[in-house]
PDB file of C-alpha atoms and ligand atoms in Angstrom:
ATOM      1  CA  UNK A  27     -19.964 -14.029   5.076  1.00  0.00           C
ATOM      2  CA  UNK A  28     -17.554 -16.479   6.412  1.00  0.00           C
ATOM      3  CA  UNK A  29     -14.267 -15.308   5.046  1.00  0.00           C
ATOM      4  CA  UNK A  30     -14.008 -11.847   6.651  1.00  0.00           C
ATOM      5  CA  UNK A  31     -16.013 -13.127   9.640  1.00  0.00           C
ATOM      6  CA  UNK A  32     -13.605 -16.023  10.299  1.00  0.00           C
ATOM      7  CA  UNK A  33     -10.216 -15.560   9.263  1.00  0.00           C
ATOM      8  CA  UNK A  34      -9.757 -11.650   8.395  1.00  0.00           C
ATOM      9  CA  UNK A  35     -11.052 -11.296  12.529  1.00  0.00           C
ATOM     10  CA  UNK A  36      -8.947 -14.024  14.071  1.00  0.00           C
ATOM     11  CA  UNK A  37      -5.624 -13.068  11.865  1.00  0.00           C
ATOM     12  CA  UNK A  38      -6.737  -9.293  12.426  1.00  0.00           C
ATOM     13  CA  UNK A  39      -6.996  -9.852  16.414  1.00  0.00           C
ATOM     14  CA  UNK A  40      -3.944 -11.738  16.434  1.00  0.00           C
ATOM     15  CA  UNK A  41      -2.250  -8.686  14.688  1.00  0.00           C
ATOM     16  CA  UNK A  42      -4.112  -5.999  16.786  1.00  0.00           C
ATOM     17  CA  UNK A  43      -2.302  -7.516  20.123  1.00  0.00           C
ATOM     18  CA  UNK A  44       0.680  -7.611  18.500  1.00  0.00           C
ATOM     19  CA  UNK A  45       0.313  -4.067  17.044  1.00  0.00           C
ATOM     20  CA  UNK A  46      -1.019  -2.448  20.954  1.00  0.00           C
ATOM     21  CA  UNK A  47       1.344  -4.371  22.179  1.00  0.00           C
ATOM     22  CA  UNK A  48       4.261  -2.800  20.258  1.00  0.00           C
ATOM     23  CA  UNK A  49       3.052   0.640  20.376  1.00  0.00           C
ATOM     24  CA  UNK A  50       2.514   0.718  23.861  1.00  0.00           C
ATOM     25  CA  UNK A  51       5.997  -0.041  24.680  1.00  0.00           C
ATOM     26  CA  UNK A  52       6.993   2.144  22.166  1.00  0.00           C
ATOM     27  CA  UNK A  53       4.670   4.854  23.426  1.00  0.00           C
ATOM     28  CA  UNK A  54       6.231   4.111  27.252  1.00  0.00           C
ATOM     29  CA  UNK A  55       9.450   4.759  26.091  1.00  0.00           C
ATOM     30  CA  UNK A  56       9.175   7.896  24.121  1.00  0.00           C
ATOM     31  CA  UNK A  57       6.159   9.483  26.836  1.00  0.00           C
ATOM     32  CA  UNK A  58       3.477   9.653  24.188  1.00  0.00           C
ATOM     33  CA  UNK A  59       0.386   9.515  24.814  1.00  0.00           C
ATOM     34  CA  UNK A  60      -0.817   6.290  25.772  1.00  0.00           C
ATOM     35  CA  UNK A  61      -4.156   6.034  23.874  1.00  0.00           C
ATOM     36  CA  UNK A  62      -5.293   3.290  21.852  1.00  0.00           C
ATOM     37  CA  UNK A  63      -2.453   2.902  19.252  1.00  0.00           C
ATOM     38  CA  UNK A  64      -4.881   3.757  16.345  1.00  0.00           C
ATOM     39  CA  UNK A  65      -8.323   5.273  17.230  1.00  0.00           C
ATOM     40  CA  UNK A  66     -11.061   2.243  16.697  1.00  0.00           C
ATOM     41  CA  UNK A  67      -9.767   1.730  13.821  1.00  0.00           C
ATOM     42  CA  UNK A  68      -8.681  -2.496  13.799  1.00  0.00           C
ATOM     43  CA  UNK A  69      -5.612  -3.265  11.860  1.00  0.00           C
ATOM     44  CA  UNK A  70      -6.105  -5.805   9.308  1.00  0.00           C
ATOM     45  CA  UNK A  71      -3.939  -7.982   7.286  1.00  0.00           C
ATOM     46  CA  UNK A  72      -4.425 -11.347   5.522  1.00  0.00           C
ATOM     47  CA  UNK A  73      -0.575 -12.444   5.302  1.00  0.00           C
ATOM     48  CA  UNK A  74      -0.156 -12.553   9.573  1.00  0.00           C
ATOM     49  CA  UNK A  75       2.518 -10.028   9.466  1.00  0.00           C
ATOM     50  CA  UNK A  76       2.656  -6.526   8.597  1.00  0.00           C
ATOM     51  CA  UNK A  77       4.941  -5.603   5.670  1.00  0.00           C
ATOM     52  CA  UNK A  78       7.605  -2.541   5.990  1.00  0.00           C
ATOM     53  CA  UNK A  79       8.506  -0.215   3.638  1.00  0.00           C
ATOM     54  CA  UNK A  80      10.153   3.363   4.306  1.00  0.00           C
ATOM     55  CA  UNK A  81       9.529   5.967   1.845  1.00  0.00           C
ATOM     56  CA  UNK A  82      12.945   6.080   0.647  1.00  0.00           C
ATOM     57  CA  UNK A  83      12.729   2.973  -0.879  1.00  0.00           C
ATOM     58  CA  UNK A  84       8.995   2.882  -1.714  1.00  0.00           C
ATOM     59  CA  UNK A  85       8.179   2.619  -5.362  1.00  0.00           C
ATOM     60  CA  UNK A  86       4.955   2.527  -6.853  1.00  0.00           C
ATOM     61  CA  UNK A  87       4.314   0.898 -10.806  1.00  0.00           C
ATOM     62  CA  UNK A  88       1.354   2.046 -13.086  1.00  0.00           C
ATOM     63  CA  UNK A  89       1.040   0.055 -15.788  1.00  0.00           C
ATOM     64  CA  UNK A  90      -0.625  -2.625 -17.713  1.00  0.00           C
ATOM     65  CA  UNK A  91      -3.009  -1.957 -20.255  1.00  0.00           C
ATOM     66  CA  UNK A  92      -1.651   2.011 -20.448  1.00  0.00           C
ATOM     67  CA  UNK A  93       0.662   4.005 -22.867  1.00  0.00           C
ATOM     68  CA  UNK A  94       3.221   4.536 -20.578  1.00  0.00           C
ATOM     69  CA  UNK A  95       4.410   2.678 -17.328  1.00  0.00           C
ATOM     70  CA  UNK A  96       4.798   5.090 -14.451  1.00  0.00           C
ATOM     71  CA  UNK A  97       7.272   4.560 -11.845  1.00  0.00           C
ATOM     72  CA  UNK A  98       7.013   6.454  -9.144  1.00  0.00           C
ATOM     73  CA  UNK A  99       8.474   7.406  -6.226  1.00  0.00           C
ATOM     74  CA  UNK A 100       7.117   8.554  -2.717  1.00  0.00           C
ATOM     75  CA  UNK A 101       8.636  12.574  -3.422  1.00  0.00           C
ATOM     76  CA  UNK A 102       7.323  11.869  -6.787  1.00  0.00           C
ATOM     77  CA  UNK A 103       3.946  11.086  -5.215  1.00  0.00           C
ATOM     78  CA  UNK A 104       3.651  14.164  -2.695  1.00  0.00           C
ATOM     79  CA  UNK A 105       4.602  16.448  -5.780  1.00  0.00           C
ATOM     80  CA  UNK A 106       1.510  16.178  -7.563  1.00  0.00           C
ATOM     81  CA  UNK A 107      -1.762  18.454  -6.825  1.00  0.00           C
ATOM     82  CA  UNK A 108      -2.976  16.650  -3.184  1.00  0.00           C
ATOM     83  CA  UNK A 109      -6.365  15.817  -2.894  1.00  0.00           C
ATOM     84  CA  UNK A 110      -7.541  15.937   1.051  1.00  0.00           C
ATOM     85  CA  UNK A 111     -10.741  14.240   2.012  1.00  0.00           C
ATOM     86  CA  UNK A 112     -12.469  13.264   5.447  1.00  0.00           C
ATOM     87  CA  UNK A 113     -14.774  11.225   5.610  1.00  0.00           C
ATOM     88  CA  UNK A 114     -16.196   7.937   7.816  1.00  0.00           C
ATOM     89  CA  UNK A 115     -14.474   4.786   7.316  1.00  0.00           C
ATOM     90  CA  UNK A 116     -16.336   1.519   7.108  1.00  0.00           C
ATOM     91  CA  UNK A 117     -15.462  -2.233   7.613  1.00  0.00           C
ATOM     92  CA  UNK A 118     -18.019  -4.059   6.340  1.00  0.00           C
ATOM     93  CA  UNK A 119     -17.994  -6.147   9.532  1.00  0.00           C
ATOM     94  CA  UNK A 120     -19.393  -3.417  11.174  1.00  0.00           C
ATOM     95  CA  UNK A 121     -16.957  -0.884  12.808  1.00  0.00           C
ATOM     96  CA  UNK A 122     -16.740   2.813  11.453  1.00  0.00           C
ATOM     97  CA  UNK A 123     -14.658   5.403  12.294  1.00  0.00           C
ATOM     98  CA  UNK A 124     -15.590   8.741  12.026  1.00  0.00           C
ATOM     99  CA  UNK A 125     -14.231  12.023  10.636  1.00  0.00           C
ATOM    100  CA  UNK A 126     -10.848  10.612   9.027  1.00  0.00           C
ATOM    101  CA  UNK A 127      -8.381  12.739   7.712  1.00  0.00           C
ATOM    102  CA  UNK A 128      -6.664  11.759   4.393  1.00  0.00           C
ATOM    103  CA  UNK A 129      -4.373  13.096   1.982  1.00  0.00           C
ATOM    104  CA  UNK A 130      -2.743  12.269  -1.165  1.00  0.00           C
ATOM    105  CA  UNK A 131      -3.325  12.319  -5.228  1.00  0.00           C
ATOM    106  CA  UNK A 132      -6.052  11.493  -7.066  1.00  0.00           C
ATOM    107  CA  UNK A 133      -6.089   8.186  -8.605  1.00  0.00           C
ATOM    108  CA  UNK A 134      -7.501   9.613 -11.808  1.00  0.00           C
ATOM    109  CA  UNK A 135      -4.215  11.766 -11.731  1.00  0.00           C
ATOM    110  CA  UNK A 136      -2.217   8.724 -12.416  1.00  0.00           C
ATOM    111  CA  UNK A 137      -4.080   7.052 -14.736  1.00  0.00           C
ATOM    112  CA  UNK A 138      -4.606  10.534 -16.720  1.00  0.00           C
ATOM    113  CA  UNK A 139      -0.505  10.355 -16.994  1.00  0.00           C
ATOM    114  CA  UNK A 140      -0.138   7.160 -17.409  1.00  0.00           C
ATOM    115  CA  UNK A 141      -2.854   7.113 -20.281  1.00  0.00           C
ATOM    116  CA  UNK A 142      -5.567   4.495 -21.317  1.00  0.00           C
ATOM    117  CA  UNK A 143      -4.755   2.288 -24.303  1.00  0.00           C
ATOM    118  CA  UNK A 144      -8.487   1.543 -25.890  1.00  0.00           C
ATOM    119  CA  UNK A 145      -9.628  -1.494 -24.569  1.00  0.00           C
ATOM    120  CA  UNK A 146      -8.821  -0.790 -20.958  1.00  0.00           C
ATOM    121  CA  UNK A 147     -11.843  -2.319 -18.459  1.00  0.00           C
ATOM    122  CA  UNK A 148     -11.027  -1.768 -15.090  1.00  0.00           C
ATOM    123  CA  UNK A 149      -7.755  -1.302 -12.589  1.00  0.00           C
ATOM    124  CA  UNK A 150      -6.366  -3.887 -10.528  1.00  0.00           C
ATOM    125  CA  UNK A 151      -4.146  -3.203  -7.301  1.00  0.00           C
ATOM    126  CA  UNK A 152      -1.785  -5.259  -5.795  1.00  0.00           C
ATOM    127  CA  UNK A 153      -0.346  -5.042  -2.093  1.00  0.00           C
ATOM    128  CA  UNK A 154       3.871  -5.782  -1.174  1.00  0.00           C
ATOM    129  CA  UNK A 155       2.231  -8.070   1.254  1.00  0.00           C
ATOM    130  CA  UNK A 156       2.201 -10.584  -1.843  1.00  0.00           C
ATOM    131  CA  UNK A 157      -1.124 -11.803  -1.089  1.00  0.00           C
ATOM    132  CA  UNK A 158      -4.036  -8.845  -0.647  1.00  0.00           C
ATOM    133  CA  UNK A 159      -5.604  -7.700  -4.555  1.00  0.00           C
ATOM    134  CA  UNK A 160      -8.332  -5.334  -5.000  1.00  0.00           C
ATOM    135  CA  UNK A 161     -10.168  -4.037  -7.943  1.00  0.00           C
ATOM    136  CA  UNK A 162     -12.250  -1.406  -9.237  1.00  0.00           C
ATOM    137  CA  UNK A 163     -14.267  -0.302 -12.926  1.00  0.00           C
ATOM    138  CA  UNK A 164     -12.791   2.658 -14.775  1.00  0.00           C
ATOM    139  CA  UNK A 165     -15.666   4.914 -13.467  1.00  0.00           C
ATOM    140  CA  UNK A 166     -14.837   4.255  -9.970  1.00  0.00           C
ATOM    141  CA  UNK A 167     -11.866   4.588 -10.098  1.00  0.00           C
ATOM    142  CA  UNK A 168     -11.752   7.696 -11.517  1.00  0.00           C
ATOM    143  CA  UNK A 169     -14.001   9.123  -9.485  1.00  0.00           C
ATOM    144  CA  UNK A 170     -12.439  12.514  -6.998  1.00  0.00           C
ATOM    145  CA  UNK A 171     -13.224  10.491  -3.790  1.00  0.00           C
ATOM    146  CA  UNK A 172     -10.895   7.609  -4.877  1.00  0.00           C
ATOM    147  CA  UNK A 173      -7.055   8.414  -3.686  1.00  0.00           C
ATOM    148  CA  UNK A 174      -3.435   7.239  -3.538  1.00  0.00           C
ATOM    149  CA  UNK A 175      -3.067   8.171  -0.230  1.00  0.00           C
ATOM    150  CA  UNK A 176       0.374   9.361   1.960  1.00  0.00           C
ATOM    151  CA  UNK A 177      -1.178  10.646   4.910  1.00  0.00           C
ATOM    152  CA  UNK A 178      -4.068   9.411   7.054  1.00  0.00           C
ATOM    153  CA  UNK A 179      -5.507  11.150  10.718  1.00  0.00           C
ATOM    154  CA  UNK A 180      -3.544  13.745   9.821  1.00  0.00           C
ATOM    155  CA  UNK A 181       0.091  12.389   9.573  1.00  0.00           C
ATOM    156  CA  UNK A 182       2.051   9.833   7.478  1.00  0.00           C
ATOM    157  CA  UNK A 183       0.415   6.874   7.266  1.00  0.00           C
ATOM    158  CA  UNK A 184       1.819   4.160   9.846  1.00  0.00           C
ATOM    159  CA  UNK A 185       2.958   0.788   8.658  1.00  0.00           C
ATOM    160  CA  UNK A 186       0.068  -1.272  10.070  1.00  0.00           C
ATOM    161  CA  UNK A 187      -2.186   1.255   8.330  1.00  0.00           C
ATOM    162  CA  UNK A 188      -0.438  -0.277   5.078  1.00  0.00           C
ATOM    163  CA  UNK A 189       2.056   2.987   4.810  1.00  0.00           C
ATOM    164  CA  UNK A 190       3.736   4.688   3.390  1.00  0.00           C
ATOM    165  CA  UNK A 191       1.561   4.694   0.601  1.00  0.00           C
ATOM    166  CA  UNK A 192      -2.609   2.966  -0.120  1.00  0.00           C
ATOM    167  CA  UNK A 193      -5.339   3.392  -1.874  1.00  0.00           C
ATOM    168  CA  UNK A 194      -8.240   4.599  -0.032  1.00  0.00           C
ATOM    169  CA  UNK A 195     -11.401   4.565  -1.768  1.00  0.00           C
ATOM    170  CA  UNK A 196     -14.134   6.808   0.160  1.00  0.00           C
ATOM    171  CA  UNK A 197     -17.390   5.421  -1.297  1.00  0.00           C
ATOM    172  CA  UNK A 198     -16.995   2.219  -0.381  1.00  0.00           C
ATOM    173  CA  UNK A 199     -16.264  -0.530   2.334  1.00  0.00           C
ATOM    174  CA  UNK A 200     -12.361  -0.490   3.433  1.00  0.00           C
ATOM    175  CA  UNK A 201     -11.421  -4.001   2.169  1.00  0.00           C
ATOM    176  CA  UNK A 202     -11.348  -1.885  -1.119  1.00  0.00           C
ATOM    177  CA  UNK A 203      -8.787   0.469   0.244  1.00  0.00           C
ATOM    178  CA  UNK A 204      -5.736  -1.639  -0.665  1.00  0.00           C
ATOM    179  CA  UNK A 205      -2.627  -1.287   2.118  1.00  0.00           C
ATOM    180  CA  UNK A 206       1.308  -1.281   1.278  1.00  0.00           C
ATOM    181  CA  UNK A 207       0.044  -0.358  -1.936  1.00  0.00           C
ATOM    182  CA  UNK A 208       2.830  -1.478  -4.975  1.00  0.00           C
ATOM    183  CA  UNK A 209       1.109  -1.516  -8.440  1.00  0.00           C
ATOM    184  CA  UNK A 210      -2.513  -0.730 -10.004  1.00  0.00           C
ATOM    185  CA  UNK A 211      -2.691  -2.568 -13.025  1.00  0.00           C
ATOM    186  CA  UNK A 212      -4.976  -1.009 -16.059  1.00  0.00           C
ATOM    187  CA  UNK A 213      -6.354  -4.324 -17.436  1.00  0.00           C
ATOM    188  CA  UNK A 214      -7.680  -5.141 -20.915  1.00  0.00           C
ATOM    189  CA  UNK A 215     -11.438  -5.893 -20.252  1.00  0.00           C
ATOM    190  CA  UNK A 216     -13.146  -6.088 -16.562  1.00  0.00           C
ATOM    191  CA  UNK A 217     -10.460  -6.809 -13.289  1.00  0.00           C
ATOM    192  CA  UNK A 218     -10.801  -9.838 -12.275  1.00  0.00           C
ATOM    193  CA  UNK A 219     -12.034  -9.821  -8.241  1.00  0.00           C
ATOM    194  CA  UNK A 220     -10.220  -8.914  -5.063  1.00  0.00           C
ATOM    195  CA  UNK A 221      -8.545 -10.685  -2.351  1.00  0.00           C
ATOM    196  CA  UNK A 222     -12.142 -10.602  -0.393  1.00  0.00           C
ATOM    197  CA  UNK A 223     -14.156 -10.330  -3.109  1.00  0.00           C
ATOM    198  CA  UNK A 224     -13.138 -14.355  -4.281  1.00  0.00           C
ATOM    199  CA  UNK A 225     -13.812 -14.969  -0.557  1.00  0.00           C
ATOM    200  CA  UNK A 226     -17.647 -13.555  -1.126  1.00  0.00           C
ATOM    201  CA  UNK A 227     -17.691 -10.070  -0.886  1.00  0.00           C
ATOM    202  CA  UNK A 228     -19.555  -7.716  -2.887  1.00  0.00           C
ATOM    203  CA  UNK A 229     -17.061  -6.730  -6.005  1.00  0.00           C
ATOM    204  CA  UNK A 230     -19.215  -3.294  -6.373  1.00  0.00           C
ATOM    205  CA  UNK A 231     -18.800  -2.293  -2.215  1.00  0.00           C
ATOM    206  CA  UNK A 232     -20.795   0.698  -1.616  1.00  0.00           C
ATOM    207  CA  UNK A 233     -21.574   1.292   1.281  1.00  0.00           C
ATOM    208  CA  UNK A 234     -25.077   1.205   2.801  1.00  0.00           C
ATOM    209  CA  UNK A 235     -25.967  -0.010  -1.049  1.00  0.00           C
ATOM    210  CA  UNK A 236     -23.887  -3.715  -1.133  1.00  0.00           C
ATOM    211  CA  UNK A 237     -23.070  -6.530   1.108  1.00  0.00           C
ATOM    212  CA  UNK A 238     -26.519  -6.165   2.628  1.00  0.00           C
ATOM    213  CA  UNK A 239     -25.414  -3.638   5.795  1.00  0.00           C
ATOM    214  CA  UNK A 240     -25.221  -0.319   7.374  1.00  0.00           C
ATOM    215  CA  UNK A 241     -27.117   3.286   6.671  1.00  0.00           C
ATOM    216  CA  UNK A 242     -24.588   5.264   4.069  1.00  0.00           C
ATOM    217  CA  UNK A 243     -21.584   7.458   5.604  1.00  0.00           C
ATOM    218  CA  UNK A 244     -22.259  10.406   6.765  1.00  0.00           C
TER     219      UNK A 244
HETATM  220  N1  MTE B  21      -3.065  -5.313   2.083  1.00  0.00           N
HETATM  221  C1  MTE B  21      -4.216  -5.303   2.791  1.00  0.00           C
HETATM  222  N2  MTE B  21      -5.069  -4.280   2.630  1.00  0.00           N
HETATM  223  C2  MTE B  21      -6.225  -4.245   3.325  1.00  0.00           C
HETATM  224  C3  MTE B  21      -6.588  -5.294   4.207  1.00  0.00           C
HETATM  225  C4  MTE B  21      -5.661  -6.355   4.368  1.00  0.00           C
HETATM  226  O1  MTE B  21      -5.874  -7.306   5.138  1.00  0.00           O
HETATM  227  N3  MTE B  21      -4.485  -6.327   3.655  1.00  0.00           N
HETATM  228  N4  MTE B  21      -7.796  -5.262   4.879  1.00  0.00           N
HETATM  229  C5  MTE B  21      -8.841  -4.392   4.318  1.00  0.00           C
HETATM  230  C6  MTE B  21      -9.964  -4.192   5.226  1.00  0.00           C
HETATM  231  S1  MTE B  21     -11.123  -5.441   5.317  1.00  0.00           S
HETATM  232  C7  MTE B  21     -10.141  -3.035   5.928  1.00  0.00           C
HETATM  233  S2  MTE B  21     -11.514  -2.730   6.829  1.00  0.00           S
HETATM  234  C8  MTE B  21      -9.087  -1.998   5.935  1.00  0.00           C
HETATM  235  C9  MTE B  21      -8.612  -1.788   7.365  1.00  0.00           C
HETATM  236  O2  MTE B  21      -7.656  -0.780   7.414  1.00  0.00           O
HETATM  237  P1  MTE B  21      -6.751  -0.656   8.721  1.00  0.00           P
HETATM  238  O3  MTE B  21      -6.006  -1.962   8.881  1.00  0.00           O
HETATM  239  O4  MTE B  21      -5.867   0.527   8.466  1.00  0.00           O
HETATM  240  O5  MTE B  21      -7.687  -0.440   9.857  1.00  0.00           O
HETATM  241  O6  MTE B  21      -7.951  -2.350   5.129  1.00  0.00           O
HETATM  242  C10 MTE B  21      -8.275  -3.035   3.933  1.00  0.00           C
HETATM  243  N5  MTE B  21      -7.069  -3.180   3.156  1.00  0.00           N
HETATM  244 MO1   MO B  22     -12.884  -4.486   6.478  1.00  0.00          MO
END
């Protein structure tokens, strides 16, 4: 358990001061409320910094092993049928949040429209932070708790919460719910692992069932 132990805490507590830092001046300015900047949630990212998209420009690629490649924008996104969910969220090292509100489309959706060419074994999903993969099976991912996500506690979804656009995948631990989502990748035979997941993670991350923690959400 040393990678997300070790360097996913230090880089993430590095970025957390940075992040409370930022939004509390911006909060001082604009007379906000002053709370912590994002619930309990911690803010996480392997790269040090925390990539920025707006929705204007965001795209988002299906493709791979599929019939057609999808590109996607965000309008393109909040047009199809919206999927809302709340549910715990769980870091496998140990905080939870409870009660999150999320929004967006079905990943099932896109991979219905984008089609399955026979062969296809899993999905891959890559990050514009040009480091941070994930992966699931087929089954997962096409399972209704398993979204593309625009919204999250109940309003877009910030930038250090990987916004405008990630995957959040309900079931299991949040290192599977990609941020600053960019592309999920149908791939001929089974995805290889994550970002965390070459680091020692469980590759299947349910949680309360894997990576040898925690009672199941509630
Ligand atoms: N691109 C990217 N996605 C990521 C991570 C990351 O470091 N980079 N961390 C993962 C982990 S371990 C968790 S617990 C959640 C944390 O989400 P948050 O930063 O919105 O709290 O994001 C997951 N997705
Ligand atoms: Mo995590």
């Amino acid at each position: 358990m040393v990678g997300l132990g070790g360097v996913g805490v230090l880089v993430g507590a590095r970025i957390q001061d940075r992040v409370e830092g930022v939004v509390q001046r911006v909060t001082g300015k604009l007379g906000l409320e002053s709370l912590a900047p994002s619930g309990r949630f911690r803010i996480y990212t392997v790269t040090g910094s925390l990539p920025q998209r707006s929705e204007a420009e965001y795209r988002l690629q299906v493709g791979g092993h599929v019939d057609r490649e999808l590109d996607l924008s965000f309008g393109d996104l909040k047009d199809m049928p919206v999927t809302g969910l709340t549910r715990d969220f769980q870091c496998v090292t140990g905080w939870r949040v409870h009660n999150v509100k999320w929004k967006g489309v079905r990943l099932s959706e896109l991979l219905d429209r984008a089609g399955m060419k026979a062969g296809a074994g899993g999905v891959r999903f890559y990050s514009f932070d040009g480091r941070y993969t994930e992966s699931l099976t087929l089954d997962q991912a096409r399972r209704e708790d398993v979204i593309v996500a625009w919204e999250m506690l109940g309003r877009p979804i910030t930038t250090a919460h990987g916004g405008p656009v990630r995957l959040y995948v309900a079931p299991m631990y949040g290192y599977k719910s990609c941020k600053w989502l960019e592309r999920v990748e149908v791939t001929e035979g089974p995805p290889a692992p994550g970002f965390w997941e070459e680091r020692g993670y469980d590759v299947d991350a349910w949680i309360g069932r894997s990576n040898g923690r925690d009672d199941p959400p509630v």
